[in-house]
Structures are given as C-alpha cells and as structure tokens.
PDB file of C-alpha atoms in Angstrom:
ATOM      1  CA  UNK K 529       0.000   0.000   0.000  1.00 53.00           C
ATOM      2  CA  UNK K 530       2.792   2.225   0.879  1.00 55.00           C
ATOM      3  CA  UNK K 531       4.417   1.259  -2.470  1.00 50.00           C
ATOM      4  CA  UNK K 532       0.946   2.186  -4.582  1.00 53.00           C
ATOM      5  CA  UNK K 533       1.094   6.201  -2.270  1.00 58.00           C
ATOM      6  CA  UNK K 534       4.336   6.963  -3.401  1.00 54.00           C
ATOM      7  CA  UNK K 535       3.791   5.991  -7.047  1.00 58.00           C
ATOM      8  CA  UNK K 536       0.716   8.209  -6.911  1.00 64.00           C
ATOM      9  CA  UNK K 537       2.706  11.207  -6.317  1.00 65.00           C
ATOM     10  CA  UNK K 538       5.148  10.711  -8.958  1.00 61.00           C
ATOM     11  CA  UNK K 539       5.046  12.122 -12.190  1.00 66.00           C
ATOM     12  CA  UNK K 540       2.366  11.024 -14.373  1.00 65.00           C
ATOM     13  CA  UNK K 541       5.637   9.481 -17.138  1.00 61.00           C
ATOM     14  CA  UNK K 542       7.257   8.317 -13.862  1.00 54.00           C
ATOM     15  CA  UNK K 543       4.464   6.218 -13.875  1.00 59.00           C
ATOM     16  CA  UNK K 544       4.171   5.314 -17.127  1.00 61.00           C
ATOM     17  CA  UNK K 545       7.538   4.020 -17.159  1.00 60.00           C
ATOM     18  CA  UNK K 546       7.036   1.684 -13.950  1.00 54.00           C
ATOM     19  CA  UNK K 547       4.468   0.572 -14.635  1.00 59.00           C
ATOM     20  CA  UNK K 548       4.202  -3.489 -16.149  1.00 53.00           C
ATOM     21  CA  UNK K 549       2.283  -4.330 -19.421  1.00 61.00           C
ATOM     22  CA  UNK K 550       1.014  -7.740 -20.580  1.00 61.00           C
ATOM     23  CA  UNK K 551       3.124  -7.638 -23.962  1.00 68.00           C
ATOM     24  CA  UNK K 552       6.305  -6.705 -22.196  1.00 62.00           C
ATOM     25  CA  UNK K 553       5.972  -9.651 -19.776  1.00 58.00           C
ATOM     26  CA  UNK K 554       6.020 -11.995 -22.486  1.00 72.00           C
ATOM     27  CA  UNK K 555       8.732 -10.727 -24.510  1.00 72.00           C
ATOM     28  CA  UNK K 556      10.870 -10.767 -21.790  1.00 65.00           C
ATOM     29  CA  UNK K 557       9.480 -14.542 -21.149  1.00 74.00           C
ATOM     30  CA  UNK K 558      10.213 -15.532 -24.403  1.00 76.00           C
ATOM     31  CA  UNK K 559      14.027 -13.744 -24.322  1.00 71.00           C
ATOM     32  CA  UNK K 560      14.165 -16.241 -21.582  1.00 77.00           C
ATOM     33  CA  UNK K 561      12.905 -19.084 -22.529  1.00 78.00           C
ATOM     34  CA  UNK K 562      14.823 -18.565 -25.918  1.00 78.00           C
ATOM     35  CA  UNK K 563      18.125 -18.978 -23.503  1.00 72.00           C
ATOM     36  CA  UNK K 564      17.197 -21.675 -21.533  1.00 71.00           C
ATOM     37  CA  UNK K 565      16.485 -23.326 -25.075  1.00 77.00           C
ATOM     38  CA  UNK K 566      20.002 -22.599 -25.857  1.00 74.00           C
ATOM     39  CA  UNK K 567      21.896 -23.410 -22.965  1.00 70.00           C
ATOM     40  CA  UNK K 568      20.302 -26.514 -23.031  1.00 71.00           C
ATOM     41  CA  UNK K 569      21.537 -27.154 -26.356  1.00 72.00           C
ATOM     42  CA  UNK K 570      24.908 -25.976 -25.987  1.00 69.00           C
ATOM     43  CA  UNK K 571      24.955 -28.586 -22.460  1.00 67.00           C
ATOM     44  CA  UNK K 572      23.747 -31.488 -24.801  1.00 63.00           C
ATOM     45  CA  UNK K 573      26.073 -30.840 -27.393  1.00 65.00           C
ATOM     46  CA  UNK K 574      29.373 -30.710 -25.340  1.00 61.00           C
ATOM     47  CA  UNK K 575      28.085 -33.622 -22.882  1.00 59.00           C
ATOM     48  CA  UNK K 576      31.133 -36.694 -23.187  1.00 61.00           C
ATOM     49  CA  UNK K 577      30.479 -39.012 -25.565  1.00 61.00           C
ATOM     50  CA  UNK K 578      32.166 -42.753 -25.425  1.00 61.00           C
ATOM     51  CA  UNK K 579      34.771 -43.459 -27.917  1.00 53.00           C
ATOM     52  CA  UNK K 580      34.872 -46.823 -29.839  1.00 59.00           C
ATOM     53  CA  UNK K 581      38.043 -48.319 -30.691  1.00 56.00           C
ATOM     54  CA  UNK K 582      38.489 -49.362 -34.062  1.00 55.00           C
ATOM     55  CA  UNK K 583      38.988 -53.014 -34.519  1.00 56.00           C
ATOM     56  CA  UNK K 584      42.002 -54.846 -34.882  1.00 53.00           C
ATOM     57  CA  UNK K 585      42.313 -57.711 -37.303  1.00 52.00           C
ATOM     58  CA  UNK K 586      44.306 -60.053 -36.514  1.00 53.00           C
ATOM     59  CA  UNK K 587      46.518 -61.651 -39.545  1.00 49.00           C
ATOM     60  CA  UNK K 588      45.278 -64.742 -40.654  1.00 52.00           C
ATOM     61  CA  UNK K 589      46.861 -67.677 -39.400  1.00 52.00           C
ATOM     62  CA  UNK K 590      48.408 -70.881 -41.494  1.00 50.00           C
ATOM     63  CA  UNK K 591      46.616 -73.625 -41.036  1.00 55.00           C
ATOM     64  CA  UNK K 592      48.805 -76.956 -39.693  1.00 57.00           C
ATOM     65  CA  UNK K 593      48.494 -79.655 -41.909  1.00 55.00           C
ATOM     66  CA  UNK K 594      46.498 -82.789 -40.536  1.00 57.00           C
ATOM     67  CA  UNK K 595      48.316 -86.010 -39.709  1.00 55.00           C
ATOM     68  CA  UNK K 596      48.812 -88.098 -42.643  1.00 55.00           C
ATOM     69  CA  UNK K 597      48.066 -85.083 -45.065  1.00 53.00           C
ATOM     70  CA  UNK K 598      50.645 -84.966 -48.450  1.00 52.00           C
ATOM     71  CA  UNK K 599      53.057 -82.534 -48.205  1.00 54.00           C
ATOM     72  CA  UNK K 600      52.893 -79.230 -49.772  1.00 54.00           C
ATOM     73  CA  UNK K 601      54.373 -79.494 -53.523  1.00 50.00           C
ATOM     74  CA  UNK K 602      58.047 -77.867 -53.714  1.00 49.00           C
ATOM     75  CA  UNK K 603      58.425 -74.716 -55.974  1.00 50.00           C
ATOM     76  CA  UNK K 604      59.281 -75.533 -59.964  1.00 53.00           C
ATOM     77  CA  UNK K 605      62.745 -76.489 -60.671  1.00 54.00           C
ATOM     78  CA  UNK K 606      64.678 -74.380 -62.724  1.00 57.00           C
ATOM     79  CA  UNK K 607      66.113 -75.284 -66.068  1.00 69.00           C
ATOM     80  CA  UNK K 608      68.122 -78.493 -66.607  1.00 77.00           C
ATOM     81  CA  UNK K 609      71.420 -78.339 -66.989  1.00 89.00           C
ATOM     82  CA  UNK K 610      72.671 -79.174 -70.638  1.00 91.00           C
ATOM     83  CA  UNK K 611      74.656 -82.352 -71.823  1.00 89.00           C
ATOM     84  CA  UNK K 612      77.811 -82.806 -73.604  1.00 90.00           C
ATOM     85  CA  UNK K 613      78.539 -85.745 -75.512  1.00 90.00           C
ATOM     86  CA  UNK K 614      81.120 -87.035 -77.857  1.00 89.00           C
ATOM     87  CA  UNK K 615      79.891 -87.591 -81.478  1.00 91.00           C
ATOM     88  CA  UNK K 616      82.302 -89.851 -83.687  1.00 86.00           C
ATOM     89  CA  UNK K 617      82.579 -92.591 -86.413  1.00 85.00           C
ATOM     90  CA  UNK K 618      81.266 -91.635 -89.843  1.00 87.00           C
ATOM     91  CA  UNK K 619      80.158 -88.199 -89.348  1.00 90.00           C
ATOM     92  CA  UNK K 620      81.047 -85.072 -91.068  1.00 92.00           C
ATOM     93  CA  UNK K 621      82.558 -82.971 -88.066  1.00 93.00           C
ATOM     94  CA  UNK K 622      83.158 -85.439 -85.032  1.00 89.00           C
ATOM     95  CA  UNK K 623      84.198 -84.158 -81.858  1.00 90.00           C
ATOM     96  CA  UNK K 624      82.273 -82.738 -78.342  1.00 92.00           C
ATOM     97  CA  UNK K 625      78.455 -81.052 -78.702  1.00 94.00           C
ATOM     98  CA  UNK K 626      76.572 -79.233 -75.715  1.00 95.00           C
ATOM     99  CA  UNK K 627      73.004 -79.845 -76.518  1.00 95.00           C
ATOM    100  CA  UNK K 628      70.417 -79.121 -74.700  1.00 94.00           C
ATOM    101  CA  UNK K 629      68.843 -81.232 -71.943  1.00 92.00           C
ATOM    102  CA  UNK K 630      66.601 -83.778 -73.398  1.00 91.00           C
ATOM    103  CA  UNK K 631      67.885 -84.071 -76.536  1.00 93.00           C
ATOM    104  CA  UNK K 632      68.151 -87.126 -78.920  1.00 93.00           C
ATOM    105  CA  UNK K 633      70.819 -89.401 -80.625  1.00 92.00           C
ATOM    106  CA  UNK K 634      69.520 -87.582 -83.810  1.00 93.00           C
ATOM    107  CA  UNK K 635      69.969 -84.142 -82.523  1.00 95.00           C
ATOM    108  CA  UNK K 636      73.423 -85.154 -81.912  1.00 94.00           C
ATOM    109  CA  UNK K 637      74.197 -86.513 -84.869  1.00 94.00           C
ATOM    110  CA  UNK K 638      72.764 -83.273 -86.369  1.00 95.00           C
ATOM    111  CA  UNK K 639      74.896 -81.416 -84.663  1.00 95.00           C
ATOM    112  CA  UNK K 640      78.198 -83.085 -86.421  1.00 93.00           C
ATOM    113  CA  UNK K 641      76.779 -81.953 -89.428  1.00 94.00           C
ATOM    114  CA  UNK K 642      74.742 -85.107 -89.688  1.00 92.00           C
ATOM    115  CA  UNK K 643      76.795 -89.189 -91.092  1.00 91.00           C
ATOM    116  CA  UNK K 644      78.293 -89.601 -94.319  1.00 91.00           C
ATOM    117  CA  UNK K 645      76.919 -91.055 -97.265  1.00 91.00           C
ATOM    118  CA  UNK K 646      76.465 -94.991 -97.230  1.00 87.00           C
ATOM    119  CA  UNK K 647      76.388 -95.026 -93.658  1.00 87.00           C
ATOM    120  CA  UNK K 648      75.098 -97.988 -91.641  1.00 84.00           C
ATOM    121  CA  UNK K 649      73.227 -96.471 -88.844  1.00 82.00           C
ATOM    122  CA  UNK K 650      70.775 -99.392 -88.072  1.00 77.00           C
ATOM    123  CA  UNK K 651      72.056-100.785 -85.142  1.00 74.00           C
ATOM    124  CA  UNK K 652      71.854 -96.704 -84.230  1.00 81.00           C
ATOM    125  CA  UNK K 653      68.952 -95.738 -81.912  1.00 87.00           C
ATOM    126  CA  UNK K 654      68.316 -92.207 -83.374  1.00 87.00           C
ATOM    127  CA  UNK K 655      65.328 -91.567 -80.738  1.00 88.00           C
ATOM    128  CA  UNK K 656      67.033 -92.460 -77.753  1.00 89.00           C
ATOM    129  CA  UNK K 657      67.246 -89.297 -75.037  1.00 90.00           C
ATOM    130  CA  UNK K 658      70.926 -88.487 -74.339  1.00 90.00           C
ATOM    131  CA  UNK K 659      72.765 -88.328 -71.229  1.00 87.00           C
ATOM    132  CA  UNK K 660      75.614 -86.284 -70.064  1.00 87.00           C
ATOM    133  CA  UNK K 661      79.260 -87.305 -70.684  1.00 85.00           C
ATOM    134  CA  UNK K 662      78.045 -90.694 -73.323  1.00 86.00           C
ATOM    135  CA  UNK K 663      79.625 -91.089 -76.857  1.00 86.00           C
ATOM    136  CA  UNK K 664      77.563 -91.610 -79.752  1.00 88.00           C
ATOM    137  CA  UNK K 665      79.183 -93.530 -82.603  1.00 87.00           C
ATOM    138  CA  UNK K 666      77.726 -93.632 -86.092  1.00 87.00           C
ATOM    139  CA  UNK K 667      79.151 -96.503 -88.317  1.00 81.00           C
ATOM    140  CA  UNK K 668      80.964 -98.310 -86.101  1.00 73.00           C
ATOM    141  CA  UNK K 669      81.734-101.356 -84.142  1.00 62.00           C
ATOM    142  CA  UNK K 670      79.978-101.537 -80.695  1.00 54.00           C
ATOM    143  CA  UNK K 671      82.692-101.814 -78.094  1.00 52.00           C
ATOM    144  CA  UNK K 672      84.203-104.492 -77.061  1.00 48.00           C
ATOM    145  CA  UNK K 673      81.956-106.191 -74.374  1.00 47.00           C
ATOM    146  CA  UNK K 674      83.154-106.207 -70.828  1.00 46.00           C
ATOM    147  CA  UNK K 675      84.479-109.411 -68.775  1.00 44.00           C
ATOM    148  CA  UNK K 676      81.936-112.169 -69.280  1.00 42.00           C
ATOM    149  CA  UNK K 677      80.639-110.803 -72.268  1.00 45.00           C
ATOM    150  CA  UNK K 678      82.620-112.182 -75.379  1.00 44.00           C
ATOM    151  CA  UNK K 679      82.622-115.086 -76.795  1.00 42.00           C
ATOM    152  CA  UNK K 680      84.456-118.375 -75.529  1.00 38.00           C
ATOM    153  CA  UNK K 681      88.553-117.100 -75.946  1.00 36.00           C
ATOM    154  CA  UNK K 682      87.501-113.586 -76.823  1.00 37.00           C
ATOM    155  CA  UNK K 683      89.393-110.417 -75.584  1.00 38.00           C
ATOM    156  CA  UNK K 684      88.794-109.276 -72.469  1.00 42.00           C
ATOM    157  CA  UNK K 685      87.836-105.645 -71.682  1.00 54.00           C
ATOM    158  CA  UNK K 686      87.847-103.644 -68.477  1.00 69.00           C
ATOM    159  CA  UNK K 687      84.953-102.944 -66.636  1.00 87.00           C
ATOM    160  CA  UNK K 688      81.955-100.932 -68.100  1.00 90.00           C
ATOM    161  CA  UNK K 689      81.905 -97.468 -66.514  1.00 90.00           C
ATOM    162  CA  UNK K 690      78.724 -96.533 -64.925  1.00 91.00           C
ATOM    163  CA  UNK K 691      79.433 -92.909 -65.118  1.00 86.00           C
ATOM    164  CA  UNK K 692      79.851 -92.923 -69.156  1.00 89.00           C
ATOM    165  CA  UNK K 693      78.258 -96.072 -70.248  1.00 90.00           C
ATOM    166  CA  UNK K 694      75.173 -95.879 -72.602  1.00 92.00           C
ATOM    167  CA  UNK K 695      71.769 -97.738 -72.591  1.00 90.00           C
ATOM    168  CA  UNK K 696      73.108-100.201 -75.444  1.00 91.00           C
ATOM    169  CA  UNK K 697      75.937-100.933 -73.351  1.00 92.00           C
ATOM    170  CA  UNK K 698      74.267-101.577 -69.861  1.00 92.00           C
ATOM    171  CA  UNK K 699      71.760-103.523 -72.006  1.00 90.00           C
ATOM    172  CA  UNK K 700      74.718-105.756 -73.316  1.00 89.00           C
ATOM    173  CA  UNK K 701      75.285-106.232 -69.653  1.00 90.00           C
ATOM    174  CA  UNK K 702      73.838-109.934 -68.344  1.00 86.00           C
ATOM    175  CA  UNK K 703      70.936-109.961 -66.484  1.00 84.00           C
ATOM    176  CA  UNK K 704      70.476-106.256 -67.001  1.00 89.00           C
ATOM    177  CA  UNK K 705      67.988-104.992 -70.348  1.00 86.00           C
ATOM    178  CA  UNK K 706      66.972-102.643 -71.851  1.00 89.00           C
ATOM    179  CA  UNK K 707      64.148-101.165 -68.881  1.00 90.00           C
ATOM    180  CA  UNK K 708      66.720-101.907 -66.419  1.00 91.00           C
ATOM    181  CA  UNK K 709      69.392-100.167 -68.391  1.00 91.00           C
ATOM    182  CA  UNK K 710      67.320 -97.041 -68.643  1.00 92.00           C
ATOM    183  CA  UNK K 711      66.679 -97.036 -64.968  1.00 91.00           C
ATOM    184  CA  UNK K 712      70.744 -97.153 -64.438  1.00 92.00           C
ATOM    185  CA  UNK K 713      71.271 -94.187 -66.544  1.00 91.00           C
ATOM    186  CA  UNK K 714      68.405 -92.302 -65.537  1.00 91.00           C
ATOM    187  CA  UNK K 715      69.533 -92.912 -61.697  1.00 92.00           C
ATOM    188  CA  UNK K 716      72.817 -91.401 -62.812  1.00 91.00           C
ATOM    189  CA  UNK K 717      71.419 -88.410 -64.710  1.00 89.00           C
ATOM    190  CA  UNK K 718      69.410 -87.816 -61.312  1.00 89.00           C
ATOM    191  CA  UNK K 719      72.549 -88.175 -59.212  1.00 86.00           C
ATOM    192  CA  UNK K 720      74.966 -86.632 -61.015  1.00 83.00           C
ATOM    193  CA  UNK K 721      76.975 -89.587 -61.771  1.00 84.00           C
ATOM    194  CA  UNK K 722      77.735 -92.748 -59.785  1.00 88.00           C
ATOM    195  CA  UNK K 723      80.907 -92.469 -56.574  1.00 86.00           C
ATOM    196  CA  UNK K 724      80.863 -96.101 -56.162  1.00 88.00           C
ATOM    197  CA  UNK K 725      79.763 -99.666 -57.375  1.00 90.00           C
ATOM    198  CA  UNK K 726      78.058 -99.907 -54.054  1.00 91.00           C
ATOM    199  CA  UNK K 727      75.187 -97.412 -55.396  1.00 92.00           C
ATOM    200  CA  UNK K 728      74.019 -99.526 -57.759  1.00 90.00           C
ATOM    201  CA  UNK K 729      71.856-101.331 -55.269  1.00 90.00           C
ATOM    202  CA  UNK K 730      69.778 -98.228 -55.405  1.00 92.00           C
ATOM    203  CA  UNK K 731      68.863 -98.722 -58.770  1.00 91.00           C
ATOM    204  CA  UNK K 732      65.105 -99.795 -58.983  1.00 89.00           C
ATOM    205  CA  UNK K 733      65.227-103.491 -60.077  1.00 87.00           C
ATOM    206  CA  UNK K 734      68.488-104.492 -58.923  1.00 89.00           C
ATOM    207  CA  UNK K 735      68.276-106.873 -55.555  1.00 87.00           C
ATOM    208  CA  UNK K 736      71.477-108.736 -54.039  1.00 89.00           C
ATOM    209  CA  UNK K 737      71.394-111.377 -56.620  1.00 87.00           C
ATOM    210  CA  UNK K 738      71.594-109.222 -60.199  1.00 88.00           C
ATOM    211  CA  UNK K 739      74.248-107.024 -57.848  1.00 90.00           C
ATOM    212  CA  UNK K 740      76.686-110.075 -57.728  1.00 88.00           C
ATOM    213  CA  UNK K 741      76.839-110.764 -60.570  1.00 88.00           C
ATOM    214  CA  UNK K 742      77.372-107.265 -61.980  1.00 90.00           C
ATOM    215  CA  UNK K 743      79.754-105.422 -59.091  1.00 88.00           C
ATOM    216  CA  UNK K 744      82.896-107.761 -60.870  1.00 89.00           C
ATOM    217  CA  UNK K 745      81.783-106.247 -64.193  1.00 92.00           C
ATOM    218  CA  UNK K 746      81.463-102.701 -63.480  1.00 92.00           C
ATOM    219  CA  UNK K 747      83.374 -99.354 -62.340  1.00 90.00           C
ATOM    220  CA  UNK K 748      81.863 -96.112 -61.464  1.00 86.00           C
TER     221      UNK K 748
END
C-alpha cells in the first residue's frame, strides 16, 4: 500500500515508465525461454560421448596340416642343366656337342653336321634321349663287351663305366635290359653320376642277386 502512495505522487511518465504491461511480460518470457532453449543445447552438445576403438584384425593364421596329409608341392625347378657328348665314327665334323637337356641321338648326330653317305646307322637308336658325358658312334663297331661278355677265348675288356656307359651298353650287360638299363642311366642323370659300385643297389630293379653278378663287371 505504501508502495501504490508513493507511485501516486510521482510524475504522471514516472508512472508510465514503472508501470508493467502484458506484452512486455512476455517478450521478456520468451528472451528467456529462448536462452534456456540454448543453454540446453549448448549442455547437450558438449556432454562426453564414449569413444569406440576401431577393430584390430588379426593376420590370418596358417593352417597346420592334418596327420597323414601330403606334403605341400616344392616350388618348380629351374632349367636343366645341358649335356655334352662325344659324337664320332662316320660323321662329317666329329668331336664334343653341348646340346640341350633332353635331346636325342639324332639331334646329336645333327649337330656333327649329320653321317656320311652310305652309312650304316641301323644298329643306331636315333630316338634315344641323351645323357651327359656318353659317346655316340655312327658306323661303327659296338665296343668291345666287358668281362663275361665275349665269346668263348675272346678279348677281355675292363669294366663298363657306370658314369659314361650308354643304354646299349648296360643292355649288353647280363641280367640287365633294356628297362633296367634305362633305370641305371636315368639314376645317374638324377645323381649326377655314380661315386661307387656300391650305389648300384639303389637302382630300382636291382636286388642282391643281379648285384653279384654285376659289381665284378662294373666301375663307377
């Protein structure tokens, strides 16, 4: 009441000013609901937040082969190594060739400018694969054969080399063949040559037996 005197004795724009309207009330309400709004944003936008680590992947692991499983295959060879032989008898430039791995009696005899004219190759397998460090002869004689070999009386040679010794020659060999002289050279091929007699029991197709009688007849 006191309050409502004195404002009666002020000024009539005294008054005026003090005085509270309706539409100033709610602009001031909505100044402040307007910043309660935004507060409350600005709170909800910097509230902590929880961080996900990414994920690690772990590398993939090798899987251990079962029991019994076949072992994994070995990388590709490289290329074989080339063979040298000795071409003679009745051809037009005799002497040493390198030829390629796998190559035939033919490609060797091709490569000493091929036999003469009128010569007698028949007993000559042409298609036979070569092997390193063999002699091919065109036109000639087979060698002599090795102790047990010749006739009743007839020369005796020295023992067949293993290391050097061609199919036709292990073939002439008793007991021995032609698919068991290919397995003999193609053991040798495969280990580079033969160190002792004693390897030949490696060969597939030789047993204790066929070994007797051919360790007396042989050198490596």
């Amino acid at each position: 009441m006191r309050w409502l005197g004195v404002r009666e004795r002020l000024p009539v724009w005294v008054q005026a000013r003090l005085e509270v309207r309706p539409r100033a009330v709610a602009a001031v309400a909505v100044v402040l609901a307007a910043g309660v709004a935004f507060g409350a944003q600005q709170f909800w936008s910097a509230r902590p937040r929880p961080v996900t680590p990414p994920a690690v992947v772990a590398p993939a692991a090798v899987p251990a082969p079962s029991p019994g499983a076949a072992p994994a295959a070995p990388a590709a060879a490289g290329p074989a190594s080339p063979v040298v032989v000795d071409v003679g008898g009745k051809v037009r430039d005799p002497g040493l060739r390198q030829l390629p791995a796998g190559s035939r009696v033919e490609d060797a005899l091709a490569a000493a400018g091929g036999v003469l004219p009128g010569t007698d190759t028949t007993g000559l397998n042409r298609a036979r694969v070569l092997v390193d460090g063999e002699q091919v002869l065109a036109g000639v004689p087979a060698p002599a054969a090795p102790p047990g070999q010749g006739g009743p009386g007839g020369p005796a040679a020295g023992p067949l080399s293993l290391g050097t010794a061609t199919v036709e020659q292990l073939d002439a060999l008793p007991g021995v063949g032609p698919v068991l002289a290919r397995h003999i050279v193609d053991f040798r091929t495969a280990r580079g040559g033969f160190r002792s007699v004693e390897e030949l029991r490696q060969v597939n197709g030789i047993g204790e037996r066929r070994f007797a009688d051919l360790r007396k007849l042989v050198r490596p």
